[in-house]
Short mmCIF file of N, CA and C in Angstrom, two decimals:
data_model
loop_
_atom_site.label_atom_id
_atom_site.label_comp_id
_atom_site.label_asym_id
_atom_site.label_seq_id
_atom_site.Cartn_x
_atom_site.Cartn_y
_atom_site.Cartn_z
N PHE A 1 -56.99 164.71 -132.45
CA PHE A 1 -58.29 165.31 -132.25
C PHE A 1 -58.46 165.69 -130.79
N ASP A 2 -59.19 166.77 -130.56
CA ASP A 2 -59.48 167.22 -129.21
C ASP A 2 -60.77 166.56 -128.75
N THR A 3 -60.68 165.74 -127.70
CA THR A 3 -61.86 165.07 -127.15
C THR A 3 -62.18 165.54 -125.74
N LEU A 4 -61.59 166.63 -125.33
CA LEU A 4 -61.77 167.15 -123.97
C LEU A 4 -61.37 166.07 -122.97
N LYS A 5 -61.39 166.39 -121.73
CA LYS A 5 -61.07 165.38 -120.72
C LYS A 5 -62.36 164.92 -120.08
N GLY A 6 -62.44 163.65 -119.80
CA GLY A 6 -63.63 163.12 -119.17
C GLY A 6 -63.54 161.61 -119.08
N ALA A 7 -64.42 161.06 -118.27
CA ALA A 7 -64.43 159.61 -118.08
C ALA A 7 -65.86 159.10 -118.18
N THR A 8 -66.49 159.35 -119.32
CA THR A 8 -67.84 158.87 -119.54
C THR A 8 -67.89 158.13 -120.87
N HIS A 9 -69.02 157.52 -121.14
CA HIS A 9 -69.19 156.79 -122.40
C HIS A 9 -69.48 157.74 -123.56
N ILE A 10 -69.65 159.02 -123.27
CA ILE A 10 -69.88 160.02 -124.32
C ILE A 10 -68.58 160.79 -124.54
N ILE A 11 -68.11 160.76 -125.78
CA ILE A 11 -66.83 161.40 -126.12
C ILE A 11 -67.12 162.54 -127.11
N PRO A 12 -66.87 163.78 -126.68
CA PRO A 12 -67.05 164.90 -127.61
C PRO A 12 -65.78 165.09 -128.45
N LEU A 13 -65.93 165.00 -129.75
CA LEU A 13 -64.79 165.25 -130.63
C LEU A 13 -64.98 166.67 -131.17
N MET A 14 -64.20 167.59 -130.66
CA MET A 14 -64.35 168.99 -130.99
C MET A 14 -63.92 169.27 -132.43
N THR A 15 -64.83 169.91 -133.17
CA THR A 15 -64.55 170.25 -134.56
C THR A 15 -64.61 171.75 -134.80
N GLY A 16 -65.35 172.45 -133.95
CA GLY A 16 -65.41 173.90 -134.03
C GLY A 16 -66.48 174.45 -134.95
N ASP A 17 -66.37 174.22 -136.21
CA ASP A 17 -67.26 174.80 -137.22
C ASP A 17 -68.53 173.96 -137.39
N ALA A 18 -69.69 174.60 -137.29
CA ALA A 18 -70.97 173.88 -137.37
C ALA A 18 -71.16 173.18 -138.71
N LYS A 19 -70.89 173.88 -139.80
CA LYS A 19 -71.09 173.29 -141.13
C LYS A 19 -70.18 172.08 -141.34
N LYS A 20 -68.92 172.21 -140.95
CA LYS A 20 -67.97 171.10 -141.12
C LYS A 20 -68.34 169.93 -140.23
N THR A 21 -68.86 170.23 -139.05
CA THR A 21 -69.30 169.17 -138.13
C THR A 21 -70.42 168.36 -138.75
N MET A 22 -71.41 169.04 -139.30
CA MET A 22 -72.54 168.33 -139.88
C MET A 22 -72.12 167.59 -141.15
N ASP A 23 -71.17 168.15 -141.89
CA ASP A 23 -70.65 167.46 -143.07
C ASP A 23 -69.96 166.16 -142.65
N ALA A 24 -69.16 166.22 -141.59
CA ALA A 24 -68.48 165.01 -141.09
C ALA A 24 -69.51 163.98 -140.63
N ALA A 25 -70.56 164.41 -139.94
CA ALA A 25 -71.60 163.48 -139.47
C ALA A 25 -72.28 162.79 -140.66
N LYS A 26 -72.55 163.53 -141.74
CA LYS A 26 -73.16 162.94 -142.93
C LYS A 26 -72.21 161.94 -143.60
N ARG A 27 -70.93 162.29 -143.66
CA ARG A 27 -69.94 161.38 -144.25
C ARG A 27 -69.86 160.08 -143.44
N LEU A 28 -69.91 160.21 -142.12
CA LEU A 28 -69.86 159.03 -141.26
C LEU A 28 -71.09 158.15 -141.48
N LEU A 29 -72.26 158.76 -141.56
CA LEU A 29 -73.47 157.99 -141.76
C LEU A 29 -73.42 157.22 -143.08
N ARG A 30 -72.86 157.84 -144.12
CA ARG A 30 -72.72 157.14 -145.41
C ARG A 30 -71.80 155.93 -145.28
N GLN A 31 -70.91 155.97 -144.29
CA GLN A 31 -70.00 154.83 -144.06
C GLN A 31 -70.60 153.84 -143.06
N GLY A 32 -71.83 154.09 -142.61
CA GLY A 32 -72.48 153.19 -141.68
C GLY A 32 -72.14 153.44 -140.23
N VAL A 33 -71.61 154.61 -139.92
CA VAL A 33 -71.25 154.96 -138.54
C VAL A 33 -72.13 156.13 -138.12
N PHE A 34 -73.00 155.90 -137.12
CA PHE A 34 -73.90 156.95 -136.65
C PHE A 34 -73.26 157.70 -135.49
N ILE A 35 -72.88 158.92 -135.77
CA ILE A 35 -72.33 159.82 -134.74
C ILE A 35 -73.01 161.17 -134.96
N GLN A 36 -73.63 161.68 -133.93
CA GLN A 36 -74.37 162.92 -134.04
C GLN A 36 -73.46 164.14 -134.09
N GLY A 37 -73.83 165.08 -134.93
CA GLY A 37 -73.18 166.38 -134.95
C GLY A 37 -73.94 167.30 -134.02
N ILE A 38 -73.24 167.99 -133.15
CA ILE A 38 -73.85 168.93 -132.21
C ILE A 38 -73.36 170.33 -132.55
N ARG A 39 -74.30 171.25 -132.75
CA ARG A 39 -73.95 172.60 -133.18
C ARG A 39 -74.85 173.60 -132.47
N PRO A 40 -74.57 174.90 -132.62
CA PRO A 40 -75.44 175.91 -132.00
C PRO A 40 -76.88 175.73 -132.48
N PRO A 41 -77.85 175.94 -131.66
CA PRO A 41 -77.77 176.55 -130.33
C PRO A 41 -77.53 175.57 -129.19
N SER A 42 -77.31 174.29 -129.49
CA SER A 42 -77.07 173.30 -128.43
C SER A 42 -75.75 173.54 -127.71
N VAL A 43 -74.78 174.08 -128.42
CA VAL A 43 -73.48 174.42 -127.85
C VAL A 43 -73.13 175.84 -128.32
N PRO A 44 -72.22 176.52 -127.61
CA PRO A 44 -71.84 177.87 -128.05
C PRO A 44 -71.21 177.85 -129.44
N ARG A 45 -71.39 178.96 -130.17
CA ARG A 45 -70.79 179.12 -131.50
C ARG A 45 -69.28 178.87 -131.39
N GLY A 46 -68.74 178.12 -132.35
CA GLY A 46 -67.31 177.81 -132.36
C GLY A 46 -66.95 176.58 -131.55
N GLN A 47 -67.95 175.95 -130.91
CA GLN A 47 -67.69 174.75 -130.11
C GLN A 47 -68.47 173.53 -130.61
N SER A 48 -68.74 173.50 -131.90
CA SER A 48 -69.44 172.35 -132.48
C SER A 48 -68.60 171.11 -132.31
N ARG A 49 -69.27 169.98 -132.30
CA ARG A 49 -68.56 168.72 -132.02
C ARG A 49 -69.32 167.52 -132.55
N LEU A 50 -68.63 166.43 -132.67
CA LEU A 50 -69.27 165.15 -132.93
C LEU A 50 -69.45 164.49 -131.57
N ARG A 51 -70.62 163.94 -131.34
CA ARG A 51 -70.93 163.31 -130.05
C ARG A 51 -70.86 161.80 -130.23
N ILE A 52 -69.76 161.24 -129.79
CA ILE A 52 -69.50 159.81 -129.94
C ILE A 52 -69.98 159.10 -128.68
N THR A 53 -70.81 158.09 -128.84
CA THR A 53 -71.30 157.33 -127.70
C THR A 53 -70.80 155.89 -127.84
N VAL A 54 -70.10 155.44 -126.83
CA VAL A 54 -69.54 154.09 -126.83
C VAL A 54 -70.27 153.26 -125.78
N SER A 55 -70.58 152.02 -126.15
CA SER A 55 -71.24 151.13 -125.18
C SER A 55 -70.54 149.77 -125.16
N SER A 56 -70.92 148.97 -124.19
CA SER A 56 -70.34 147.63 -124.07
C SER A 56 -70.76 146.72 -125.23
N GLU A 57 -71.74 147.13 -125.99
CA GLU A 57 -72.20 146.36 -127.15
C GLU A 57 -71.26 146.51 -128.34
N HIS A 58 -70.38 147.49 -128.32
CA HIS A 58 -69.44 147.70 -129.42
C HIS A 58 -68.25 146.75 -129.24
N ALA A 59 -68.01 145.94 -130.25
CA ALA A 59 -66.86 145.04 -130.24
C ALA A 59 -65.61 145.84 -130.62
N GLY A 60 -64.46 145.31 -130.26
CA GLY A 60 -63.20 145.98 -130.59
C GLY A 60 -63.08 146.29 -132.07
N LYS A 61 -63.49 145.34 -132.92
CA LYS A 61 -63.41 145.57 -134.37
C LYS A 61 -64.33 146.70 -134.80
N ASP A 62 -65.49 146.85 -134.12
CA ASP A 62 -66.41 147.94 -134.44
C ASP A 62 -65.77 149.29 -134.10
N LEU A 63 -65.11 149.34 -132.96
CA LEU A 63 -64.46 150.58 -132.54
C LEU A 63 -63.31 150.95 -133.47
N LEU A 64 -62.54 149.97 -133.90
CA LEU A 64 -61.44 150.24 -134.83
C LEU A 64 -61.98 150.75 -136.17
N ARG A 65 -63.07 150.16 -136.63
CA ARG A 65 -63.69 150.62 -137.88
C ARG A 65 -64.21 152.04 -137.73
N ALA A 66 -64.82 152.31 -136.58
CA ALA A 66 -65.34 153.66 -136.33
C ALA A 66 -64.21 154.68 -136.26
N ILE A 67 -63.12 154.33 -135.63
CA ILE A 67 -61.98 155.26 -135.54
C ILE A 67 -61.46 155.59 -136.93
N ASP A 68 -61.32 154.59 -137.78
CA ASP A 68 -60.87 154.84 -139.16
C ASP A 68 -61.86 155.74 -139.90
N ALA A 69 -63.15 155.45 -139.74
CA ALA A 69 -64.17 156.25 -140.41
C ALA A 69 -64.18 157.69 -139.90
N ILE A 70 -64.02 157.87 -138.60
CA ILE A 70 -63.98 159.21 -138.00
C ILE A 70 -62.79 159.98 -138.55
N ARG A 71 -61.64 159.36 -138.54
CA ARG A 71 -60.43 160.02 -139.04
C ARG A 71 -60.63 160.49 -140.48
N LYS A 72 -61.14 159.61 -141.31
CA LYS A 72 -61.35 159.94 -142.72
C LYS A 72 -62.40 161.04 -142.88
N ALA A 73 -63.55 160.89 -142.25
CA ALA A 73 -64.64 161.85 -142.42
C ALA A 73 -64.28 163.24 -141.91
N VAL A 74 -63.64 163.30 -140.74
CA VAL A 74 -63.29 164.60 -140.18
C VAL A 74 -62.21 165.27 -141.02
N ASN A 75 -61.22 164.52 -141.42
CA ASN A 75 -60.16 165.12 -142.26
C ASN A 75 -60.71 165.63 -143.58
N GLU A 76 -61.64 164.89 -144.20
CA GLU A 76 -62.24 165.33 -145.46
C GLU A 76 -63.13 166.54 -145.25
N ALA A 77 -63.89 166.58 -144.16
CA ALA A 77 -64.81 167.68 -143.92
C ALA A 77 -64.07 168.96 -143.56
N ILE A 78 -62.96 168.84 -142.87
CA ILE A 78 -62.22 170.02 -142.41
C ILE A 78 -61.26 170.53 -143.48
N ALA A 79 -60.84 169.65 -144.37
CA ALA A 79 -59.86 170.05 -145.41
C ALA A 79 -60.36 171.14 -146.30
#
């Protein structure tokens, strides 16, 4: 996945398509993982993304669960 380069607690996971981005966000929420979908007009057309926010409150097991959920949701939404 393309997460752009950066060193902040906000990780943009680039998905491109607005509809697929929002579909992935809904799939994640059904799995108990809240990650916002960002689409136009907030970002330019074709640059939609999932906005992942990580904090010190997230335990390692939470992050591993989120990674698995992200992988599954994005692959299903983009397929």
